[in-house]
Each structure stands twice: as structure tokens, then as C-alpha cells.
XYZ file of N, CA and C in Angstrom:
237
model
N -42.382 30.160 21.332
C -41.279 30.999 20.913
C -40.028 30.150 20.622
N -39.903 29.116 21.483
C -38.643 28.362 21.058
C -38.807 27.943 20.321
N -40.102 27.077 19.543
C -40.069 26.298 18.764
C -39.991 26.954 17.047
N -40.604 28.301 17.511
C -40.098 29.351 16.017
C -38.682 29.694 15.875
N -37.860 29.961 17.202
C -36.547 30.077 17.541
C -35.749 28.660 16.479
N -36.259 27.655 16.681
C -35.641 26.324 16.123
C -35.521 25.969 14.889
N -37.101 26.355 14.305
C -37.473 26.179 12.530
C -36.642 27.147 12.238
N -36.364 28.316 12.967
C -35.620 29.412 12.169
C -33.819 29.459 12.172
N -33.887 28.614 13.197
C -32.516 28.154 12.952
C -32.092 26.781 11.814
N -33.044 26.062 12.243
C -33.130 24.785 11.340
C -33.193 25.445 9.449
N -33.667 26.320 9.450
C -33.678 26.798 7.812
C -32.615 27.820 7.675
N -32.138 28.686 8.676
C -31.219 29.128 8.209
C -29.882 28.813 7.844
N -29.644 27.244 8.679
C -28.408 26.240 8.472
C -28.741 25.542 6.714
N -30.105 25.402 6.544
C -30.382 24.801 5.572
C -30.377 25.833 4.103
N -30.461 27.012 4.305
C -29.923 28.113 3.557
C -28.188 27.837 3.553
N -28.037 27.661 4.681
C -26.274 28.725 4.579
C -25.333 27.124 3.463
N -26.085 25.932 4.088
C -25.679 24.688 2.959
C -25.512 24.512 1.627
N -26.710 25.586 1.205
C -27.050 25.736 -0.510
C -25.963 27.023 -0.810
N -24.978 27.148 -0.199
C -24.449 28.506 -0.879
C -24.175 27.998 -1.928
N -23.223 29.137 -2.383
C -22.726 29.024 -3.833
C -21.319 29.258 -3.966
N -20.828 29.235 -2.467
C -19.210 29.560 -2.196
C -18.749 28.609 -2.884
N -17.851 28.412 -3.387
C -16.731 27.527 -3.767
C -15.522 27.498 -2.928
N -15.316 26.554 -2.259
C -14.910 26.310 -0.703
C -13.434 25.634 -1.146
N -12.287 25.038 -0.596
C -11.094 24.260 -0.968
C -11.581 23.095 -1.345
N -12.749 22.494 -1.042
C -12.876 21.090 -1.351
C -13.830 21.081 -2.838
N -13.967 22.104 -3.305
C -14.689 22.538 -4.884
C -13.258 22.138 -5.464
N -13.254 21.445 -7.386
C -12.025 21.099 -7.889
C -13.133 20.721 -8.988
N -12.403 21.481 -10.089
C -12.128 21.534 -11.364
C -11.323 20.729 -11.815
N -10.940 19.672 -11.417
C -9.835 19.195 -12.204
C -10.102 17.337 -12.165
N -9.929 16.886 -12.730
C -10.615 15.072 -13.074
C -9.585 14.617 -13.240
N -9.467 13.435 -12.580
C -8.287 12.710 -12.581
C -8.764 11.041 -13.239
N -8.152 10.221 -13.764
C -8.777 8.743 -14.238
C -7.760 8.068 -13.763
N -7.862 6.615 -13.696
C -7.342 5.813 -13.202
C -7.878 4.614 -14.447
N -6.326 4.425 -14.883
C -6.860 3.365 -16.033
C -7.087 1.745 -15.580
N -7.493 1.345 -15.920
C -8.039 -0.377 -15.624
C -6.847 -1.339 -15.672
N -5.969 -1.318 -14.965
C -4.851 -2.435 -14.629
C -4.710 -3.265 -15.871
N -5.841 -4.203 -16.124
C -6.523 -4.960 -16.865
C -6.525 -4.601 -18.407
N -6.673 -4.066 -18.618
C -6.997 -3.069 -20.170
C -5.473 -2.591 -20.390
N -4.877 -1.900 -19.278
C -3.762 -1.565 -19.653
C -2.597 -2.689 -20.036
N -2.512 -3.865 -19.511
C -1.571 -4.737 -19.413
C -1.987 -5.504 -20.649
N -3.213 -5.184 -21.473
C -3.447 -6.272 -22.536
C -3.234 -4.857 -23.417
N -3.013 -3.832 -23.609
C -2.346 -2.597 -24.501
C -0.680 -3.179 -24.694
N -0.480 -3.269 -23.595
C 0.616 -3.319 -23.471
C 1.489 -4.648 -24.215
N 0.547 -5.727 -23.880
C 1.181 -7.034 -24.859
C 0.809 -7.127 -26.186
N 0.486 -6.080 -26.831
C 0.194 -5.501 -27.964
C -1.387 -6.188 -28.124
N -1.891 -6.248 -27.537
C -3.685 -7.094 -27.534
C -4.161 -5.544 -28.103
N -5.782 -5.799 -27.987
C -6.566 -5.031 -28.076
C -7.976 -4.915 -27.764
N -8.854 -4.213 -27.234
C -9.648 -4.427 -26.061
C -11.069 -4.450 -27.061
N -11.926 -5.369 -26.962
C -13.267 -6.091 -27.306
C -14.271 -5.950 -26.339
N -15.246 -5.286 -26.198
C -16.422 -4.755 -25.632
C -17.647 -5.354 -26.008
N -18.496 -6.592 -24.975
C -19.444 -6.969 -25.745
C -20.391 -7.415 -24.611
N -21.770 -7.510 -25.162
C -22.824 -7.223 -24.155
C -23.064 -8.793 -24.004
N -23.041 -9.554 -23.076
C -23.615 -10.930 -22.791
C -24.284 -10.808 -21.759
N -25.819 -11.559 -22.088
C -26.816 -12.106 -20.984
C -26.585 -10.597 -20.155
N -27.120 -9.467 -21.366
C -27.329 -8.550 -20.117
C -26.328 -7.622 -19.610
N -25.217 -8.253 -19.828
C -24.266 -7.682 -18.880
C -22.647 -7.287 -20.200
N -21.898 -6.231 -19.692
C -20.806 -6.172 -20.426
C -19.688 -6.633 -20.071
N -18.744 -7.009 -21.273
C -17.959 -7.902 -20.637
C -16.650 -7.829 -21.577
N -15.684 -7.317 -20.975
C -14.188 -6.919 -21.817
C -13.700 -8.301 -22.140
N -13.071 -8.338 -23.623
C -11.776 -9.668 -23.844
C -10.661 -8.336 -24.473
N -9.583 -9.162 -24.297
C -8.542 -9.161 -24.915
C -8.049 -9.753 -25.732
N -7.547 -9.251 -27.121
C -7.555 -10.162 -28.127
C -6.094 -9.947 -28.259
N -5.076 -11.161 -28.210
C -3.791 -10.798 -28.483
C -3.692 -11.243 -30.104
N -2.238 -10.539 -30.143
C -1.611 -10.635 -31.252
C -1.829 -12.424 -32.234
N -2.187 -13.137 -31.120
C -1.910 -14.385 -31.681
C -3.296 -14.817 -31.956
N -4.453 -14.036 -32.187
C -6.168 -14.096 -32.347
C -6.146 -14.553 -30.944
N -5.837 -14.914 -29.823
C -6.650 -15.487 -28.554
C -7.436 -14.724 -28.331
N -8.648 -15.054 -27.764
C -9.509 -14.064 -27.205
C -9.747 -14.296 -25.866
N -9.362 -14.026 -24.896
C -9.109 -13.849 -23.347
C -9.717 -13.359 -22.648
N -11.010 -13.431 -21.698
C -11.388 -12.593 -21.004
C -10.548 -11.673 -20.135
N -11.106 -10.421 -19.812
C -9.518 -9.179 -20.026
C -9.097 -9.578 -18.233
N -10.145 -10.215 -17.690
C -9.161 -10.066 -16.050
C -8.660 -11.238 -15.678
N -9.331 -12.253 -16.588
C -8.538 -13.797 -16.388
C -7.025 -13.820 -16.987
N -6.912 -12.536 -18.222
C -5.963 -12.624 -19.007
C -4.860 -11.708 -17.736
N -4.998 -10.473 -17.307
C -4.421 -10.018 -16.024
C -3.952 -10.799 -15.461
N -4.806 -11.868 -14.623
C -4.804 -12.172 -13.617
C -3.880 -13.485 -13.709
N -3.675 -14.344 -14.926
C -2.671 -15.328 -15.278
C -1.378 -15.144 -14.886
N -0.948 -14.192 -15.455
C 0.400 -13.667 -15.034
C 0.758 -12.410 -13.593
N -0.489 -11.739 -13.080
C -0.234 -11.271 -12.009
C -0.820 -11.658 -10.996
């Protein structure tokens, strides 16, 4: 008897989990956080270069003057 007592508690917690309430911590609303990095090479009038190496992606920054900068070495020079 206890042990039906238990499964039946154990599933009814596991029911009451799947509701469909929308509780205070439910949010509709998306927030972004722009890339330090990306932003500070917008900003020195650069412009951001997206390119796939060995696999992997990898931002430059291209300033005004053609340099092409990788975008967090270029950050990271001056901050």
C-alpha cells in the first residue's frame, strides 16, 4: 500500500510540473547583449567580417584604413 501510496505521489508531482500555468518566471520579452567587440569596431567606423577557418568561425574587423584585425585582439589593444 505504501509503495502505491508513493508511485502515486511520485506522478502526481510529475503531472502538477507539466502544467501549463504561466507562473512570474514565464517572460515574453528577449533581451540581447551586444558583443563589446563588434560594437567598439562599429564604432571606429570598421566593419565586421565573418569567416569560417579550420572549422571554426572567426570575426575581423576591417577599419577604415583596409586593416584587417582580428575583432578581440582589435578590442583588446586599446581596452
Amino acid at each position: 500500500m505504501k509503495k502505491m501510496l508513493m508511485v502515486f505521489s511520485v506522478f502526481t508531482m510529475m503531472i502538477m510540473g507539466c502544467s501549463l500555468h504561466e507562473g512570474v518566471t514565464h517572460s515574453n520579452e528577449y533581451t540581447s547583449t551586444a558583443n563589446p567587440a563588434a560594437l567598439y569596431c562599429i564604432q571606429q567606423n570598421g566593419f565586421l567580417d565573418t569567416v569560417t577557418e579550420n572549422a571554426s568561425r572567426t570575426s575581423y574587423c576591417i577599419l577604415p584604413d583596409n586593416d584587417r584585425v582580428e575583432l578581440w585582439e582589435h578590442y583588446h589593444m586599446t581596452h
